[in-house]
């Protein structure tokens, strides 16, 4: 039987590796992004995944896998930005950026463990297309919270939505790897 915790950590390690390489190449240029811009970056990636799924083909070489990785990384960037507030310059070192990445990846992983316990591995019986739809729904919820300037009545907030988007993306990446192996 598959071990969700191990698979989840492997996918997070893969996403972190790409984040680290891009951090080397570009620095922390993402620090200038305001929260709505982070949400829009995630939207672009989710919209492309859905478009590829509906059309059945991609005209750009990179497919859904790279977009799900992007959602994970932008989701973590969003969590970092919520904690630090955006600035007009890349104001943190690679080391600090990676420490913050690890902090929010760990918190998101711990949330997944709790939810996966309660939902009893339900994600394994879902379709990858459903993860995409759920991510898009979470984006629209996040945009509404942004429009309300965070003043909600019952919502858990932007951070919780980012964590859910990250978790759905990791589940999709696990499922896509399993499908590739079969």
Short mmCIF file of C-alpha atoms in Angstrom, two decimals:
data_model
loop_
_atom_site.label_atom_id
_atom_site.label_comp_id
_atom_site.label_asym_id
_atom_site.label_seq_id
_atom_site.Cartn_x
_atom_site.Cartn_y
_atom_site.Cartn_z
CA UNK A 1 0.00 0.00 0.00
CA UNK A 2 1.21 3.48 -0.85
CA UNK A 3 2.42 5.79 1.91
CA UNK A 4 0.85 9.20 1.44
CA UNK A 5 3.20 10.91 3.88
CA UNK A 6 6.30 9.63 2.08
CA UNK A 7 4.91 10.40 -1.40
CA UNK A 8 3.87 13.87 -0.27
CA UNK A 9 7.34 14.63 1.11
CA UNK A 10 8.98 13.40 -2.11
CA UNK A 11 6.83 15.74 -4.20
CA UNK A 12 7.52 18.65 -1.85
CA UNK A 13 11.26 17.92 -2.15
CA UNK A 14 10.96 18.00 -5.95
CA UNK A 15 9.11 21.34 -5.80
CA UNK A 16 11.65 22.76 -3.36
CA UNK A 17 14.50 21.71 -5.63
CA UNK A 18 13.03 23.74 -8.51
CA UNK A 19 12.29 26.66 -6.16
CA UNK A 20 15.93 26.60 -5.01
CA UNK A 21 17.26 26.57 -8.57
CA UNK A 22 15.03 29.47 -9.59
CA UNK A 23 16.02 31.31 -6.41
CA UNK A 24 19.64 30.94 -7.50
CA UNK A 25 18.90 32.20 -11.01
CA UNK A 26 16.48 35.03 -10.17
CA UNK A 27 16.99 35.77 -6.48
CA UNK A 28 13.89 36.55 -4.46
CA UNK A 29 12.37 38.74 -7.19
CA UNK A 30 8.96 37.33 -6.19
CA UNK A 31 9.15 39.45 -3.02
CA UNK A 32 7.64 42.36 -5.00
CA UNK A 33 4.42 40.42 -5.60
CA UNK A 34 1.38 41.57 -3.70
CA UNK A 35 -1.08 38.89 -2.60
CA UNK A 36 -3.52 39.44 -5.50
CA UNK A 37 -0.60 39.03 -7.92
CA UNK A 38 0.38 35.73 -6.30
CA UNK A 39 -3.22 34.57 -6.58
CA UNK A 40 -3.26 35.58 -10.25
CA UNK A 41 -0.04 33.63 -10.90
CA UNK A 42 -1.69 30.53 -9.42
CA UNK A 43 -4.81 31.25 -11.51
CA UNK A 44 -2.76 31.35 -14.73
CA UNK A 45 -1.24 27.96 -13.93
CA UNK A 46 -4.55 26.32 -12.96
CA UNK A 47 -6.32 27.80 -15.99
CA UNK A 48 -3.62 26.35 -18.28
CA UNK A 49 -3.95 22.92 -16.65
CA UNK A 50 -7.70 22.97 -17.24
CA UNK A 51 -7.23 24.22 -20.80
CA UNK A 52 -4.81 21.39 -21.59
CA UNK A 53 -7.22 18.90 -20.01
CA UNK A 54 -10.22 20.17 -21.98
CA UNK A 55 -8.37 20.51 -25.30
CA UNK A 56 -6.47 17.26 -24.84
CA UNK A 57 -3.15 18.73 -25.93
CA UNK A 58 -0.54 21.33 -25.06
CA UNK A 59 1.20 23.43 -27.68
CA UNK A 60 3.93 24.46 -25.27
CA UNK A 61 6.34 21.67 -24.32
CA UNK A 62 5.79 21.88 -20.57
CA UNK A 63 2.60 20.17 -19.51
CA UNK A 64 0.44 19.93 -16.41
CA UNK A 65 3.20 18.62 -14.16
CA UNK A 66 5.23 21.83 -14.38
CA UNK A 67 2.09 23.88 -13.73
CA UNK A 68 1.16 21.88 -10.61
CA UNK A 69 4.73 22.36 -9.36
CA UNK A 70 4.30 26.08 -10.02
CA UNK A 71 1.09 26.13 -7.98
CA UNK A 72 2.89 24.48 -5.06
CA UNK A 73 5.73 26.99 -5.23
CA UNK A 74 3.54 30.06 -5.73
CA UNK A 75 1.28 28.83 -2.91
CA UNK A 76 4.27 28.74 -0.59
CA UNK A 77 5.43 32.12 -1.90
CA UNK A 78 1.94 33.39 -1.04
CA UNK A 79 2.24 32.08 2.52
CA UNK A 80 5.64 33.77 2.83
CA UNK A 81 4.23 37.03 1.44
CA UNK A 82 1.34 36.91 3.91
CA UNK A 83 3.85 36.69 6.74
CA UNK A 84 6.39 39.27 5.51
CA UNK A 85 4.28 41.63 3.43
CA UNK A 86 5.54 42.42 -0.06
CA UNK A 87 8.22 44.97 -0.72
CA UNK A 88 9.53 46.79 -3.77
CA UNK A 89 12.82 44.86 -3.82
CA UNK A 90 14.19 41.37 -3.38
CA UNK A 91 15.08 41.90 0.26
CA UNK A 92 15.84 38.42 1.60
CA UNK A 93 18.76 36.08 1.10
CA UNK A 94 18.52 32.67 -0.54
CA UNK A 95 19.09 31.10 2.87
CA UNK A 96 16.22 32.99 4.51
CA UNK A 97 13.94 32.31 1.55
CA UNK A 98 14.65 28.57 1.82
CA UNK A 99 14.09 28.60 5.58
CA UNK A 100 10.72 30.27 5.06
CA UNK A 101 9.89 27.87 2.23
CA UNK A 102 10.64 24.93 4.52
CA UNK A 103 8.58 26.42 7.35
CA UNK A 104 5.45 26.82 5.22
CA UNK A 105 5.95 23.53 3.39
CA UNK A 106 6.14 21.80 6.78
CA UNK A 107 3.01 23.56 8.08
CA UNK A 108 1.13 22.61 4.91
CA UNK A 109 2.32 19.02 5.14
CA UNK A 110 1.15 18.84 8.78
CA UNK A 111 -2.26 20.15 7.75
CA UNK A 112 -2.46 17.50 5.02
CA UNK A 113 -1.66 14.74 7.54
CA UNK A 114 -4.55 15.86 9.77
CA UNK A 115 -7.02 16.25 6.91
CA UNK A 116 -5.94 12.99 5.28
CA UNK A 117 -6.59 11.20 8.58
CA UNK A 118 -10.09 12.65 8.80
CA UNK A 119 -10.93 12.14 5.12
CA UNK A 120 -9.40 8.64 5.07
CA UNK A 121 -7.33 8.95 1.88
CA UNK A 122 -10.34 10.13 -0.16
CA UNK A 123 -7.96 12.00 -2.49
CA UNK A 124 -6.76 8.69 -3.93
CA UNK A 125 -10.19 8.08 -5.46
CA UNK A 126 -10.44 11.51 -7.05
CA UNK A 127 -9.57 12.48 -10.61
CA UNK A 128 -6.73 14.90 -11.37
CA UNK A 129 -9.29 17.06 -13.20
CA UNK A 130 -11.18 17.42 -9.92
CA UNK A 131 -8.07 18.74 -8.20
CA UNK A 132 -7.80 21.35 -10.96
CA UNK A 133 -11.41 22.38 -10.51
CA UNK A 134 -11.02 22.57 -6.73
CA UNK A 135 -7.90 24.71 -7.12
CA UNK A 136 -9.79 27.06 -9.45
CA UNK A 137 -12.65 27.26 -6.94
CA UNK A 138 -10.16 28.07 -4.16
CA UNK A 139 -8.67 30.80 -6.37
CA UNK A 140 -12.07 32.41 -6.86
CA UNK A 141 -12.70 32.18 -3.11
CA UNK A 142 -9.31 33.77 -2.47
CA UNK A 143 -10.04 36.58 -4.93
CA UNK A 144 -13.32 37.26 -3.10
CA UNK A 145 -11.51 37.39 0.25
CA UNK A 146 -9.01 39.80 -1.32
CA UNK A 147 -11.89 41.98 -2.55
CA UNK A 148 -13.28 41.96 1.00
CA UNK A 149 -9.80 43.00 2.23
CA UNK A 150 -9.74 39.92 4.47
CA UNK A 151 -12.91 40.90 6.34
CA UNK A 152 -14.82 37.62 6.18
CA UNK A 153 -17.59 36.16 8.28
CA UNK A 154 -16.67 32.46 8.30
CA UNK A 155 -13.74 31.89 5.95
CA UNK A 156 -10.43 30.53 7.19
CA UNK A 157 -8.69 33.16 5.08
CA UNK A 158 -6.24 33.42 2.23
CA UNK A 159 -3.50 31.33 3.85
CA UNK A 160 -5.81 28.35 4.35
CA UNK A 161 -6.88 28.55 0.71
CA UNK A 162 -3.25 28.64 -0.43
CA UNK A 163 -2.54 25.57 1.70
CA UNK A 164 -5.47 23.70 0.15
CA UNK A 165 -4.25 24.63 -3.36
CA UNK A 166 -0.79 23.34 -2.47
CA UNK A 167 -2.20 20.10 -1.10
CA UNK A 168 -4.43 19.48 -4.14
CA UNK A 169 -1.44 20.13 -6.41
CA UNK A 170 0.74 17.68 -4.52
CA UNK A 171 -2.00 15.05 -4.71
CA UNK A 172 -2.26 15.66 -8.46
CA UNK A 173 1.50 15.26 -8.86
CA UNK A 174 1.42 11.99 -6.91
CA UNK A 175 -1.47 10.68 -9.04
CA UNK A 176 0.20 11.75 -12.29
CA UNK A 177 3.36 9.88 -11.28
CA UNK A 178 1.33 6.78 -10.40
CA UNK A 179 -0.50 6.95 -13.75
CA UNK A 180 2.81 7.35 -15.59
CA UNK A 181 4.16 4.21 -13.90
CA UNK A 182 1.13 2.07 -14.86
#
